[in-house]
Amino acid sequence: MQYAPDLASLKFAHRLTYTIKANWKSVVDNFLECYHCPVAHKDFCTLVDMSTYKVKTYDIYSSHMAKAGQTQNKAYATDGATVTDHAVWYLWPNTTLMRYPGRGNFMVWRFIPIGPEETYEEFDFFFETTDLEDYEKEAISFIDDILQPEDIGLVESVQRGMQTPGFTQGRYMVDPHGSGLSEHAVHHFHGLLLKHYQEATKNDR
């Protein structure tokens, strides 16, 4: 695997779990774009070089790629990092794979529907060893204490907003150059949803 040649040697090291008051599709929507990042995730935007952030869609997955930030970041220490790319893949329907700047690492993130307004998340971390370095603990804390609360606040707010009388439908913000400041991967996900809903209801007509 080009972006994780050490994948087979990485070891399970930690798991985070969350219960979110939002539909799983809203949670995936939030994951599939970084249009909100400069406003909602200021520290994350120092971890990666947003000018290199590119999003591409494929058949049943999409990818988010960026180079690590070139200046001192505010997320967690990456001194002596062997991984210098931010690489993320969304796999239909509810799994994501991630590799952040730092020592050899890989993350598997699952969005599991509990009900129409509730989602359970499992976030597994794999590192070179199970005896974590201080900056790996710092990276986990950054995700758990800062990044996830920022996103959970957003998706729960969106869920509440969709229940108001003023909501009819959303709009897509699309950058033709495929930058992170674009929602074309959200549109791709909605297309997959529509396709599978249509296939599932074909025999009911």
Coordinates of C-alpha atoms in Angstrom, one line a residue:
M1 CA 0.0 0.0 0.0
Q2 CA 1.6 3.2 -1.2
Y3 CA 0.7 5.4 1.8
A4 CA 1.1 2.8 4.5
P5 CA 3.9 0.3 3.5
D6 CA 4.3 -0.7 7.2
L7 CA 0.6 -1.5 7.6
A8 CA 1.2 -5.3 8.2
S9 CA 3.6 -4.6 11.1
L10 CA 1.4 -2.1 13.0
K11 CA -0.2 -3.2 16.2
F12 CA -3.6 -2.3 17.8
A13 CA -2.9 0.2 20.6
H14 CA -6.0 2.1 21.6
R15 CA -9.7 2.5 21.0
L16 CA -12.0 5.5 21.4
T17 CA -15.8 5.3 21.4
Y18 CA -18.5 7.9 21.1
T19 CA -22.3 8.1 21.1
I20 CA -23.5 11.0 18.9
K21 CA -27.0 12.4 18.8
A22 CA -27.2 12.5 15.0
N23 CA -28.1 10.2 12.1
W24 CA -25.1 8.2 10.8
K25 CA -25.4 9.9 7.4
S26 CA -24.9 13.3 8.9
V27 CA -21.8 12.0 10.6
V28 CA -20.4 10.7 7.3
D29 CA -21.4 14.0 5.6
N30 CA -19.2 15.9 8.1
F31 CA -16.3 13.6 7.5
L32 CA -16.3 13.9 3.8
E33 CA -15.5 17.6 3.4
C34 CA -13.0 20.0 5.0
Y35 CA -15.0 23.1 4.0
H36 CA -15.7 23.6 7.7
C37 CA -12.1 23.0 8.8
P38 CA -10.7 26.5 8.7
V39 CA -13.5 27.7 10.9
A40 CA -14.1 24.6 13.1
H41 CA -10.7 23.0 13.3
K42 CA -8.1 25.7 13.5
D43 CA -5.5 23.4 15.2
F44 CA -6.0 20.6 12.6
C45 CA -5.4 23.2 9.8
T46 CA -1.9 23.7 11.2
L47 CA -1.2 19.9 11.2
V48 CA -1.7 19.7 7.5
D49 CA -0.9 22.0 4.6
M50 CA -4.4 22.9 3.5
S51 CA -3.1 24.3 0.2
T52 CA -2.2 20.7 -0.8
Y53 CA -5.5 19.1 0.4
K54 CA -7.2 17.2 -2.4
V55 CA -10.4 15.1 -2.4
K56 CA -11.1 12.5 -5.1
T57 CA -14.1 10.2 -5.5
Y58 CA -14.1 6.7 -7.0
D59 CA -16.7 3.9 -7.3
I60 CA -17.5 3.1 -3.6
Y61 CA -14.9 5.1 -1.9
S62 CA -13.2 8.6 -1.8
S63 CA -9.8 9.8 -0.7
H64 CA -8.5 12.9 1.1
M65 CA -4.8 13.6 0.7
A66 CA -2.6 16.4 2.0
K67 CA 1.0 17.1 3.0
A68 CA 1.9 17.7 6.6
G69 CA 2.1 21.3 7.7
Q70 CA 5.4 23.1 7.0
T71 CA 5.5 25.1 10.2
Q72 CA 5.1 24.3 13.9
N73 CA 1.6 22.9 14.3
K74 CA -0.8 23.4 17.3
A75 CA -2.3 19.9 17.2
Y76 CA 0.5 17.6 18.6
A77 CA 4.2 17.2 18.2
T78 CA 5.5 15.6 15.0
D79 CA 9.2 16.0 15.5
G80 CA 11.1 13.3 13.6
A81 CA 8.0 12.1 11.9
T82 CA 8.3 9.2 9.4
V83 CA 4.8 9.8 8.1
T84 CA 4.6 13.2 6.3
D85 CA 1.2 12.7 4.6
H86 CA -2.3 13.1 5.8
A87 CA -4.1 10.2 4.0
V88 CA -7.8 9.4 4.5
W89 CA -10.1 7.0 2.7
Y90 CA -13.9 6.7 3.1
L91 CA -15.2 3.2 2.3
W92 CA -18.9 2.7 1.6
P93 CA -21.0 2.6 3.6
N94 CA -19.7 3.4 7.1
T95 CA -15.9 2.8 7.4
T96 CA -12.9 5.2 7.2
L97 CA -9.2 4.5 7.1
M98 CA -6.7 7.2 8.2
R99 CA -3.0 7.9 8.5
Y100 CA -1.9 11.1 10.2
P101 CA 1.6 12.8 10.2
G102 CA 3.8 11.3 12.9
R103 CA 5.4 7.9 13.6
G104 CA 4.0 4.9 11.7
N105 CA 0.3 4.8 12.4
F106 CA -3.1 3.8 11.0
M107 CA -6.6 4.4 12.2
V108 CA -9.9 2.6 11.5
W109 CA -13.1 4.5 12.2
R110 CA -16.6 3.0 12.0
F111 CA -20.0 4.8 12.1
I112 CA -22.6 2.4 13.4
P113 CA -26.3 3.5 13.3
I114 CA -28.2 3.0 16.6
G115 CA -31.4 4.7 15.5
P116 CA -32.5 7.5 13.2
E117 CA -31.0 10.2 15.5
E118 CA -28.1 8.3 17.2
T119 CA -24.8 7.0 16.0
Y120 CA -22.1 4.9 17.8
E121 CA -18.5 5.4 16.7
E122 CA -15.5 3.1 17.2
F123 CA -12.1 4.7 16.5
D124 CA -9.2 2.2 16.6
F125 CA -5.5 3.2 16.6
F126 CA -2.6 1.1 15.3
F127 CA 1.0 2.1 16.0
E128 CA 4.5 0.6 15.6
T129 CA 4.3 -0.6 19.2
T130 CA 1.7 -0.8 21.9
D131 CA 4.1 1.1 24.2
L132 CA 3.2 4.5 23.0
E133 CA 5.5 7.5 22.7
D134 CA 4.4 10.7 24.5
Y135 CA 3.5 12.4 21.2
E136 CA 1.3 9.5 20.2
K137 CA -0.6 9.8 23.4
E138 CA -0.8 13.5 22.6
A139 CA -2.2 12.7 19.2
I140 CA -4.9 10.5 20.6
S141 CA -5.7 13.2 23.2
F142 CA -5.9 15.8 20.4
I143 CA -8.5 13.7 18.6
D144 CA -10.4 12.8 21.8
D145 CA -10.3 16.2 23.5
I146 CA -10.3 18.6 20.6
L147 CA -11.1 17.3 17.1
Q148 CA -13.9 14.9 18.0
P149 CA -15.8 17.3 20.3
E150 CA -15.6 20.0 17.6
D151 CA -17.1 17.6 15.0
I152 CA -19.7 16.1 17.3
G153 CA -20.9 19.6 18.2
L154 CA -21.3 20.3 14.5
V155 CA -23.2 17.2 13.5
E156 CA -25.5 17.3 16.5
S157 CA -26.3 21.0 15.6
V158 CA -27.0 19.9 12.0
Q159 CA -29.3 17.2 13.2
R160 CA -31.2 19.7 15.4
G161 CA -31.4 22.1 12.4
M162 CA -32.8 19.5 10.1
Q163 CA -35.7 19.0 12.5
T164 CA -36.8 22.6 12.3
P165 CA -39.6 23.8 10.1
G166 CA -37.2 26.1 8.1
F167 CA -35.1 23.1 6.8
T168 CA -36.0 21.8 3.3
Q169 CA -32.7 20.8 1.7
G170 CA -29.0 21.7 1.8
R171 CA -26.7 23.0 -0.9
Y172 CA -23.3 21.8 -2.1
M173 CA -20.2 23.9 -2.1
V174 CA -18.1 22.5 -4.9
D175 CA -14.6 23.5 -6.0
P176 CA -13.9 22.2 -9.5
H177 CA -10.3 21.7 -8.6
G178 CA -11.2 19.2 -5.9
S179 CA -9.7 21.0 -2.9
G180 CA -10.5 20.2 0.7
L181 CA -12.8 23.2 0.7
S182 CA -15.3 21.3 -1.4
E183 CA -18.3 19.1 -0.9
H184 CA -18.1 16.9 -4.0
A185 CA -17.4 13.8 -1.9
V186 CA -20.6 14.5 0.1
H187 CA -22.5 14.6 -3.2
H188 CA -20.8 11.3 -4.2
F189 CA -21.9 9.8 -0.9
H190 CA -25.5 10.9 -1.5
G191 CA -25.4 9.4 -4.9
L192 CA -24.4 6.0 -3.4
L193 CA -27.2 6.3 -0.8
L194 CA -29.7 7.0 -3.6
K195 CA -28.5 4.1 -5.7
H196 CA -28.7 1.6 -2.8
Y197 CA -32.1 2.9 -1.7
Q198 CA -33.4 2.4 -5.2
E199 CA -32.0 -1.1 -5.4
A200 CA -33.4 -2.0 -2.0
T201 CA -36.9 -0.8 -2.9
K202 CA -36.9 -2.3 -6.4
N203 CA -38.8 -5.4 -5.3
D204 CA -41.3 -3.4 -3.3
R205 CA -42.9 -1.7 -6.2

